[in-house]
Short mmCIF file of C-alpha atoms in Angstrom, two decimals:
data_model
loop_
_atom_site.label_atom_id
_atom_site.label_comp_id
_atom_site.label_asym_id
_atom_site.label_seq_id
_atom_site.Cartn_x
_atom_site.Cartn_y
_atom_site.Cartn_z
CA VAL A 1 -41.01 1.03 14.40
CA ILE A 2 -40.28 4.10 16.56
CA VAL A 3 -36.52 3.58 16.22
CA ILE A 4 -36.79 3.29 12.42
CA ILE A 5 -38.97 6.44 12.17
CA VAL A 6 -36.56 8.41 14.38
CA ALA A 7 -33.61 7.20 12.24
CA ILE A 8 -35.38 8.40 9.08
CA PHE A 9 -36.01 11.83 10.60
CA ILE A 10 -32.39 12.08 11.74
CA MET A 11 -31.18 11.16 8.24
CA PHE A 12 -33.38 13.77 6.56
CA GLY A 13 -32.48 16.29 9.28
CA TYR A 14 -28.80 15.74 8.55
CA HIS A 15 -29.50 16.04 4.82
CA SER A 16 -31.24 19.41 5.31
CA GLN A 17 -28.49 20.72 7.61
CA LYS A 18 -25.62 19.19 5.64
CA GLU A 19 -23.99 22.50 4.78
CA LYS A 20 -23.77 23.48 8.44
CA LEU A 21 -22.31 20.09 9.40
CA ARG A 22 -20.05 19.75 6.35
CA PRO A 23 -16.91 21.09 8.11
CA LEU A 24 -17.15 18.18 10.59
CA SER A 25 -17.04 15.64 7.73
CA LEU A 26 -19.55 13.38 9.50
CA GLN A 27 -20.60 11.39 6.45
CA PRO A 28 -17.28 9.67 5.63
CA LYS A 29 -16.65 9.04 9.32
CA LEU A 30 -20.05 7.37 9.63
CA LYS A 31 -19.27 5.18 6.62
CA ILE A 32 -15.90 4.14 8.05
CA LEU A 33 -17.36 3.45 11.51
CA VAL A 34 -20.35 1.39 10.34
CA SER A 35 -18.24 -0.53 7.79
CA PHE A 36 -15.81 -1.52 10.54
CA TYR A 37 -18.54 -2.78 12.86
CA GLN A 38 -20.38 -4.62 10.08
CA VAL A 39 -17.26 -6.71 9.45
CA VAL A 40 -16.35 -7.16 13.12
CA SER A 41 -19.90 -8.23 14.06
CA SER A 42 -19.58 -11.15 11.63
CA MET A 43 -16.69 -12.69 13.59
CA ARG A 44 -18.91 -15.16 15.45
CA SER A 45 -21.34 -16.13 12.70
CA VAL A 46 -19.03 -16.11 9.67
CA TYR A 47 -15.56 -16.81 11.10
CA GLY A 48 -16.63 -18.93 14.09
CA VAL A 49 -14.59 -16.92 16.61
CA LYS A 50 -15.09 -18.38 20.10
CA PHE A 51 -15.30 -15.48 22.53
CA ASP A 52 -14.91 -16.01 26.24
CA GLU A 53 -18.24 -16.77 27.94
CA LYS A 54 -17.67 -14.05 30.57
CA LEU A 55 -17.55 -11.29 27.93
CA LYS A 56 -19.77 -12.79 25.21
CA GLY A 57 -22.75 -10.70 26.35
CA VAL A 58 -20.75 -7.46 26.00
CA ILE A 59 -19.55 -8.46 22.53
CA LEU A 60 -23.19 -8.58 21.38
CA TYR A 61 -23.25 -4.75 21.33
CA LEU A 62 -21.44 -4.99 17.98
CA ASP A 63 -24.64 -6.21 16.34
CA TYR A 64 -26.33 -2.86 17.00
CA PHE A 65 -23.57 -0.93 15.22
CA SER A 66 -23.75 -3.31 12.27
CA LEU A 67 -27.35 -2.14 11.62
CA ASP A 68 -28.74 -5.68 11.76
CA ILE A 69 -32.51 -5.26 11.32
CA TYR A 70 -33.33 -7.97 13.88
CA ARG A 71 -31.20 -6.22 16.51
CA LEU A 72 -32.57 -2.76 15.69
CA ILE A 73 -36.20 -3.83 16.09
CA SER A 74 -35.34 -6.14 19.05
CA ILE A 75 -37.24 -9.09 17.57
CA PRO A 76 -35.55 -12.52 17.50
CA SER A 77 -35.32 -13.86 13.97
CA GLY A 78 -37.21 -16.98 15.08
CA CYS A 79 -40.33 -14.88 15.68
CA ILE A 80 -40.57 -14.04 11.97
CA GLY A 81 -41.59 -17.62 11.12
CA THR A 82 -39.98 -20.35 9.08
CA MET A 83 -36.50 -20.18 7.61
CA HIS A 84 -37.98 -19.26 4.24
CA SER A 85 -40.04 -16.43 5.80
CA ARG A 86 -36.98 -15.04 7.57
CA LEU A 87 -34.99 -15.14 4.35
CA VAL A 88 -37.74 -13.31 2.45
CA PHE A 89 -38.00 -10.67 5.17
CA SER A 90 -34.22 -10.14 5.20
CA VAL A 91 -34.27 -9.54 1.46
CA VAL A 92 -37.31 -7.27 1.11
CA TRP A 93 -37.27 -5.06 4.22
CA PRO A 94 -35.12 -2.31 2.59
CA TYR A 95 -37.57 -2.16 -0.32
CA ILE A 96 -40.46 -1.87 2.14
CA MET A 97 -38.67 1.02 3.84
CA VAL A 98 -38.20 2.81 0.50
CA ILE A 99 -41.89 2.38 -0.33
CA LEU A 100 -42.92 3.76 3.10
CA VAL A 101 -40.62 6.78 2.76
CA ALA A 102 -41.87 7.42 -0.79
CA ALA A 103 -45.46 7.32 0.48
CA SER A 104 -44.67 9.70 3.34
CA LEU A 105 -42.94 12.17 1.01
CA LEU A 106 -45.87 12.02 -1.41
CA VAL A 107 -48.40 12.61 1.38
CA SER A 108 -46.33 15.51 2.70
CA ARG A 109 -46.22 17.14 -0.72
CA LEU A 110 -49.97 16.68 -1.29
CA PHE A 111 -50.68 18.12 2.15
CA VAL A 112 -48.52 21.17 1.47
CA ARG A 113 -50.24 21.76 -1.86
CA SER A 114 -53.65 21.58 -0.22
CA MET A 115 -52.56 24.05 2.48
CA SER A 116 -50.72 26.43 0.15
CA PHE A 117 -52.63 29.44 1.51
CA LEU A 118 -50.50 29.31 4.64
CA GLU A 119 -47.20 31.10 4.39
CA LEU A 120 -45.52 28.52 6.59
CA CYS A 121 -46.62 25.71 4.32
CA GLY A 122 -45.46 27.71 1.34
CA GLN A 123 -41.97 27.86 2.85
CA TYR A 124 -42.08 24.16 3.69
CA LYS A 125 -43.14 23.37 0.15
CA GLU A 126 -39.79 24.61 -1.11
CA LYS A 127 -38.00 22.33 1.33
CA VAL A 128 -39.96 19.25 0.27
CA GLY A 129 -38.53 19.71 -3.23
CA ASN A 130 -38.40 16.94 -5.74
CA ILE A 131 -39.64 13.62 -4.37
CA ARG A 132 -37.58 11.61 -6.82
CA ASN A 133 -34.27 13.17 -5.77
CA LYS A 134 -35.00 12.87 -2.06
CA LEU A 135 -36.12 9.27 -2.50
CA LEU A 136 -33.00 8.43 -4.52
CA TYR A 137 -30.77 9.90 -1.81
CA PHE A 138 -32.56 7.86 0.87
CA THR A 139 -32.43 4.69 -1.26
CA VAL A 140 -28.67 4.99 -1.83
CA PHE A 141 -28.17 5.77 1.88
CA LEU A 142 -30.24 2.79 3.04
CA PHE A 143 -28.94 0.23 0.55
CA TYR A 144 -25.32 1.23 1.15
CA PHE A 145 -25.55 0.44 4.87
CA ALA A 146 -27.97 -2.50 4.55
CA LEU A 147 -26.02 -4.37 1.86
CA PRO A 148 -23.42 -6.20 4.05
CA THR A 149 -25.96 -7.19 6.72
CA VAL A 150 -28.64 -8.31 4.25
CA SER A 151 -26.07 -10.29 2.26
CA ARG A 152 -24.83 -11.96 5.44
CA ASN A 153 -28.40 -12.95 6.40
CA ILE A 154 -28.90 -14.41 2.91
CA PHE A 155 -25.90 -16.69 3.42
CA GLU A 156 -27.45 -18.19 6.57
CA VAL A 157 -29.01 -20.89 4.38
CA ARG A 158 -25.52 -21.95 3.25
CA LYS A 159 -24.24 -22.55 6.79
CA CYS A 160 -24.52 -26.28 7.39
CA GLN A 161 -22.85 -28.50 9.96
CA ALA A 162 -22.64 -32.28 10.17
CA PHE A 163 -23.52 -34.09 13.41
CA GLN A 164 -22.94 -37.74 14.24
CA VAL A 165 -26.31 -39.42 14.81
CA GLU A 166 -25.25 -43.05 15.27
CA ASP A 167 -22.37 -44.62 17.19
CA SER A 168 -21.05 -47.64 15.39
CA ASP A 169 -18.09 -48.87 13.41
CA ASN A 170 -19.57 -46.96 10.46
CA PRO A 171 -20.97 -43.79 12.10
CA THR A 172 -23.79 -41.92 10.36
CA PHE A 173 -23.73 -38.14 10.04
CA LEU A 174 -26.57 -35.72 9.45
CA SER A 175 -25.85 -32.23 8.05
CA VAL A 176 -28.36 -29.51 9.02
CA ILE A 177 -28.69 -25.72 8.64
CA LEU A 178 -27.31 -24.15 11.81
CA THR A 179 -30.00 -21.47 12.07
CA ASP A 180 -32.79 -24.03 11.62
CA MET A 181 -31.74 -27.55 12.58
CA THR A 182 -35.06 -29.00 11.42
CA ILE A 183 -33.87 -28.60 7.80
CA ALA A 184 -31.34 -31.13 6.52
CA CYS A 185 -28.67 -29.97 4.09
CA ASP A 186 -29.62 -32.62 1.62
CA ASP A 187 -30.44 -32.23 -2.06
CA LYS A 188 -33.29 -34.67 -1.54
CA SER A 189 -34.96 -32.29 0.94
CA ILE A 190 -37.76 -30.23 -0.62
CA GLN A 191 -37.33 -27.42 1.94
CA TYR A 192 -33.59 -27.25 1.41
CA ASN A 193 -33.91 -27.12 -2.39
CA ARG A 194 -36.53 -24.39 -2.09
CA LEU A 195 -34.22 -22.33 0.13
CA GLN A 196 -31.29 -22.82 -2.24
CA ARG A 197 -33.30 -21.58 -5.21
CA PHE A 198 -34.36 -18.47 -3.31
CA PHE A 199 -30.77 -18.01 -2.10
CA TRP A 200 -29.45 -17.66 -5.65
CA VAL A 201 -32.19 -15.17 -6.54
CA ALA A 202 -31.36 -13.10 -3.43
CA PHE A 203 -27.63 -13.48 -4.13
CA ILE A 204 -28.04 -11.95 -7.59
CA LEU A 205 -30.31 -9.21 -6.25
CA TRP A 206 -28.08 -8.03 -3.39
CA PRO A 207 -24.35 -8.95 -3.46
CA VAL A 208 -24.22 -8.74 -7.28
CA LEU A 209 -26.76 -6.21 -8.60
CA THR A 210 -26.68 -3.66 -5.76
CA PRO A 211 -22.93 -2.80 -6.07
CA THR A 212 -23.39 -2.89 -9.85
CA ALA A 213 -26.20 -0.32 -9.50
CA PHE A 214 -23.89 1.93 -7.45
CA LEU A 215 -21.25 1.65 -10.17
CA SER A 216 -23.82 2.42 -12.88
CA PHE A 217 -24.97 5.57 -11.08
CA LEU A 218 -21.40 6.83 -10.83
CA LEU A 219 -20.68 6.08 -14.49
CA VAL A 220 -23.79 8.02 -15.54
CA VAL A 221 -22.92 11.14 -13.50
CA LYS A 222 -19.12 10.92 -13.89
CA GLU A 223 -18.76 13.59 -16.58
CA THR A 224 -20.84 16.22 -14.75
CA ILE A 225 -18.87 15.66 -11.55
CA ILE A 226 -15.50 15.98 -13.28
CA LYS A 227 -16.65 19.22 -14.97
CA GLY A 228 -17.54 20.68 -11.56
CA SER A 229 -21.24 21.10 -12.36
CA PRO A 230 -23.03 18.05 -10.87
CA SER A 231 -26.34 17.22 -12.53
CA VAL A 232 -29.58 16.73 -10.61
CA LEU A 233 -28.96 12.97 -10.59
CA ALA A 234 -25.40 13.51 -9.35
CA GLN A 235 -26.65 15.75 -6.54
CA ALA A 236 -29.16 13.10 -5.49
CA SER A 237 -26.48 10.37 -5.44
CA ARG A 238 -23.65 12.42 -3.99
CA PHE A 239 -23.61 10.17 -0.92
CA LEU A 240 -21.48 7.82 -3.03
CA TRP A 241 -18.85 10.26 -4.35
CA GLU A 242 -18.67 13.61 -2.56
CA ASP A 243 -16.14 12.45 0.09
CA TYR A 244 -13.52 11.38 -2.44
CA LYS A 245 -11.19 13.05 -4.90
CA GLY A 246 -12.40 13.33 -8.48
CA HIS A 247 -10.25 10.53 -9.88
CA MET A 248 -11.23 8.30 -6.92
CA MET A 249 -14.99 8.79 -7.09
CA PHE A 250 -15.53 5.00 -7.45
CA TRP A 251 -13.90 4.19 -4.11
CA ASP A 252 -17.22 3.43 -2.39
CA VAL A 253 -17.81 0.63 -4.90
CA ILE A 254 -14.40 -0.85 -4.05
CA ASP A 255 -15.10 -0.57 -0.32
CA THR A 256 -18.53 -2.16 -0.78
CA TRP A 257 -17.00 -5.17 -2.52
CA ARG A 258 -14.42 -5.45 0.27
CA LYS A 259 -17.20 -5.65 2.88
CA ILE A 260 -19.13 -8.22 0.84
CA VAL A 261 -16.02 -10.39 0.48
CA LEU A 262 -15.32 -10.25 4.22
CA THR A 263 -18.91 -10.79 5.40
CA CYS A 264 -20.35 -13.08 2.70
CA PHE A 265 -18.12 -14.50 -0.01
CA VAL A 266 -15.71 -16.11 2.48
CA MET A 267 -18.59 -18.44 3.40
CA PHE A 268 -18.14 -20.15 0.04
CA LEU A 269 -14.90 -21.53 1.52
CA ASP A 270 -15.76 -24.89 3.11
CA PRO A 271 -19.47 -24.11 3.81
CA LYS A 272 -19.89 -26.99 6.28
CA GLU A 273 -16.78 -26.70 8.46
CA GLY A 274 -15.25 -23.35 7.44
CA SER A 275 -16.39 -21.55 10.61
CA ASN A 276 -14.46 -24.10 12.72
CA LYS A 277 -11.14 -23.49 10.92
CA ILE A 278 -8.82 -20.52 10.59
CA LEU A 279 -8.68 -20.31 6.77
CA ARG A 280 -11.39 -17.64 6.64
CA LEU A 281 -9.56 -15.60 9.28
CA LEU A 282 -6.36 -15.82 7.26
CA ILE A 283 -8.26 -14.60 4.18
CA GLY A 284 -9.62 -11.72 6.30
CA ILE A 285 -6.09 -10.73 7.36
CA LEU A 286 -4.88 -10.89 3.74
CA VAL A 287 -7.78 -8.78 2.41
CA SER A 288 -7.35 -6.19 5.18
CA LEU A 289 -3.60 -5.97 4.54
CA ILE A 290 -4.08 -5.47 0.79
CA TYR A 291 -6.85 -2.92 1.33
CA VAL A 292 -4.79 -0.86 3.80
CA SER A 293 -1.84 -0.85 1.40
CA VAL A 294 -3.99 0.31 -1.55
CA LEU A 295 -5.71 2.86 0.69
CA ALA A 296 -2.41 4.36 1.85
CA ILE A 297 -1.06 4.55 -1.70
CA SER A 298 -4.15 5.86 -3.50
CA ARG A 299 -5.29 8.28 -0.74
CA PRO A 300 -8.87 8.58 -2.09
CA TYR A 301 -10.33 10.85 0.60
CA LYS A 302 -10.44 14.62 0.19
CA ARG A 303 -9.63 15.17 3.87
CA SER A 304 -6.55 13.81 5.59
CA ASP A 305 -8.40 13.14 8.88
CA ASP A 306 -10.82 10.81 7.06
CA LEU A 307 -7.89 9.01 5.43
CA MET A 308 -6.14 8.51 8.77
CA LEU A 309 -9.33 7.22 10.37
CA ALA A 310 -9.91 4.77 7.49
CA ILE A 311 -6.32 3.45 7.70
CA ALA A 312 -6.46 3.15 11.51
CA SER A 313 -9.82 1.32 11.48
CA ASN A 314 -8.61 -1.21 8.91
CA VAL A 315 -5.35 -1.81 10.77
CA ILE A 316 -7.42 -2.49 13.90
CA LEU A 317 -9.67 -4.76 11.82
CA GLY A 318 -6.62 -6.78 10.81
CA CYS A 319 -5.64 -7.02 14.50
CA CYS A 320 -9.16 -8.31 15.27
CA PHE A 321 -8.70 -11.09 12.70
CA VAL A 322 -5.40 -12.04 14.35
CA LEU A 323 -7.09 -12.11 17.75
CA GLY A 324 -9.80 -14.29 16.20
CA ILE A 325 -7.15 -16.90 15.38
CA VAL A 326 -5.83 -16.69 18.94
CA LEU A 327 -9.33 -17.11 20.37
CA ASN A 328 -10.03 -20.15 18.19
CA LEU A 329 -6.72 -21.72 19.24
CA CYS A 330 -7.28 -21.06 22.91
CA GLY A 331 -10.70 -22.66 23.21
CA ASP A 332 -12.28 -23.34 26.56
CA ASN A 333 -10.12 -26.17 27.91
CA THR A 334 -7.62 -25.18 30.60
CA ASP A 335 -4.86 -27.01 32.33
CA SER A 336 -4.28 -27.34 36.08
CA ASP A 337 -2.75 -23.86 36.26
CA GLY A 338 -5.76 -22.24 34.62
CA ASN A 339 -3.99 -21.65 31.31
CA ASP A 340 -5.35 -22.81 27.97
CA ASP A 341 -3.40 -25.84 26.76
CA VAL A 342 -3.23 -24.74 23.13
CA CYS A 343 -2.46 -21.13 24.09
CA VAL A 344 0.46 -22.28 26.23
CA THR A 345 1.80 -24.53 23.48
CA HIS A 346 1.28 -22.37 20.40
CA VAL A 347 0.74 -18.77 21.56
CA SER A 348 2.05 -17.74 24.97
CA LEU A 349 1.91 -18.70 28.63
CA ASN A 350 0.22 -15.42 29.58
CA VAL A 351 -2.45 -15.47 26.87
CA ASN A 352 -5.89 -16.99 27.43
CA SER A 353 -9.40 -16.72 26.05
CA PHE A 354 -10.51 -14.03 28.51
CA ASN A 355 -7.53 -11.74 27.89
CA SER A 356 -7.83 -12.08 24.12
CA THR A 357 -11.57 -11.34 24.19
CA LEU A 358 -10.93 -8.29 26.39
CA ILE A 359 -8.29 -6.94 23.98
CA PHE A 360 -10.68 -7.57 21.08
CA LEU A 361 -13.41 -5.62 22.88
CA LEU A 362 -11.08 -2.71 23.70
CA LEU A 363 -9.92 -2.48 20.07
CA THR A 364 -13.53 -2.22 18.84
CA ILE A 365 -14.26 0.48 21.42
CA LEU A 366 -11.07 2.30 20.41
CA VAL A 367 -12.44 2.86 16.88
CA LEU A 368 -15.62 4.42 18.29
CA VAL A 369 -13.72 6.62 20.75
CA GLY A 370 -11.19 7.63 18.09
CA THR A 371 -13.98 8.71 15.76
CA ALA A 372 -15.64 10.76 18.50
CA ILE A 373 -12.34 12.44 19.42
CA SER A 374 -11.67 13.24 15.75
CA ILE A 375 -15.08 14.92 15.38
CA ALA A 376 -14.60 16.85 18.64
CA LEU A 377 -11.17 18.17 17.59
CA ILE A 378 -12.48 19.26 14.19
CA ALA A 379 -15.48 20.99 15.79
CA PHE A 380 -13.18 22.83 18.21
CA SER A 381 -10.84 23.96 15.43
CA GLN A 382 -13.77 25.08 13.26
CA ARG A 383 -15.10 27.34 16.00
CA ARG A 384 -11.88 29.35 15.92
CA LYS A 385 -11.59 29.37 12.14
CA PRO A 386 -13.08 32.38 10.26
CA SER A 387 -15.71 31.54 7.66
CA VAL A 388 -18.18 33.13 5.26
CA ARG A 389 -21.88 32.26 5.56
CA LEU A 390 -25.02 33.45 3.83
CA VAL A 391 -27.36 35.53 5.97
CA SER A 392 -30.43 33.75 4.55
CA THR A 393 -29.33 30.15 5.26
CA LYS A 394 -26.55 30.54 7.87
CA CYS A 395 -24.56 28.14 5.65
CA PRO A 396 -21.42 28.52 3.52
CA PRO A 397 -22.20 29.52 -0.09
CA ASN A 398 -22.52 26.84 -2.76
CA LEU A 399 -19.46 27.19 -5.00
CA ASP A 400 -20.45 24.64 -7.66
CA MET A 401 -20.11 26.14 -11.15
CA ALA A 402 -21.68 25.49 -14.50
CA SER A 403 -19.57 23.63 -17.07
CA ASN A 404 -18.96 26.82 -19.13
CA HIS A 405 -17.62 28.76 -16.12
CA ASN A 406 -14.04 28.67 -14.92
CA HIS A 407 -13.94 31.26 -12.10
CA HIS A 408 -16.24 32.57 -9.38
CA LEU A 409 -14.85 36.11 -9.29
CA PHE A 410 -12.84 38.56 -11.41
CA MET A 411 -11.03 41.34 -9.58
CA SER A 412 -10.22 44.32 -11.79
CA HIS A 413 -7.38 46.58 -10.65
CA VAL A 414 -4.81 49.10 -11.82
CA TRP A 415 -1.58 47.21 -12.39
CA ALA A 416 0.74 49.94 -11.10
CA THR A 417 -1.02 50.76 -7.82
CA GLY A 418 -3.48 47.93 -7.02
CA GLN A 419 -1.61 44.73 -7.70
CA ASP A 420 -0.43 44.05 -4.13
CA LYS A 421 -3.77 44.96 -2.57
CA THR A 422 -5.69 42.78 -5.02
CA HIS A 423 -3.45 39.76 -4.38
CA SER A 424 -3.82 40.31 -0.64
CA ILE A 425 -7.63 40.37 -0.89
CA ALA A 426 -7.60 37.24 -3.09
CA ARG A 427 -5.39 35.33 -0.62
CA LYS A 428 -7.61 36.27 2.33
CA LEU A 429 -10.74 35.23 0.45
CA LYS A 430 -9.21 31.85 -0.39
CA MET A 431 -8.27 31.34 3.25
CA ILE A 432 -11.94 31.42 4.29
CA LEU A 433 -13.28 29.95 1.01
CA PRO A 434 -10.64 27.42 -0.13
CA LYS A 435 -12.69 26.30 -3.17
CA LEU A 436 -13.06 29.85 -4.48
CA LYS A 437 -11.50 30.38 -7.90
CA ILE A 438 -10.44 33.98 -8.61
#
């Protein structure tokens, strides 16, 4: 609970100080980083990648970056109750968080109104602002990051595996849900049928309707964004579009579908034995290759450093899928020389499960380190770059214009004697305010 409360305060703190932090471009980098780890953390559960036992404990750190609710609150999923209870909790916890934040914002506003005689509260009242807009921003923020993890937890009820239960000339097999082996994957089972019905409801609610809701928001506010005068609704949902060029404002929807395909939809491929085969990993490589190609061609990001980070992280993701194939081929069986039999035959003499897991781990750390270095370099360059800030807010001025305005400033001058000086002033102003239209 403490971790969740602190995360909420950090999110709202960033939202209130966004203008000061905008030059660092933290928001798109956070999206890229979390998206990468949400896909990579599904390697074991979705793709069945067999990591080396010596490093398996270190690999578990990926679950924290994927924003898995069970990892964040440090409660094993088995403590929630039955499989049905865990599924319900996985589906509804983001809605519970939204309700709690809405209640806290409402209480804060009522408290400020009741204490309006204090000047400090009067100043805070302006910051509280419109509850609806703040709640919409938080809802988009939370659902964007929760969607891949929640969808993956929903698909747990589809992960079945068959076990031989009788040795005979005609062996008998029993298929059970891997996360709860007391439930048989049998249409005759009442528990299994109940879970499957709830699965389809949750499937429609999250992997289908949530991205559709993002798309609907963007379609509603599209015209105001293109005109350069975002509406109140557009301002509240700018988490989805402000990092991209105008004609690429729907890129977050595309990226969301990519994550859902890689973390959820691939589980429709051979639900019982798919995690023991490499077909899903091959699909992951293909999707990553196509996405990187489209990303490099379309160049949706406003900033080149964000584009380079997105391309690099997805190239590394493709490498992780390749290493997943190597790890599944290597297995745990070794020959007399200590080399994996399959690795020696099909991969290389010097490749084994431990080396491949170590490379996989280093690649995942490389994305985190690369992001941190990118932010540090930008922060260092911004310190030496001249800028204009308002005395009242210590932030750069807001240069958004109304739809009937075309310029921020008109500089009148005498053509014969002031032309050069005026152009010089205009160029210097645009150097420190690139979005200024004169």
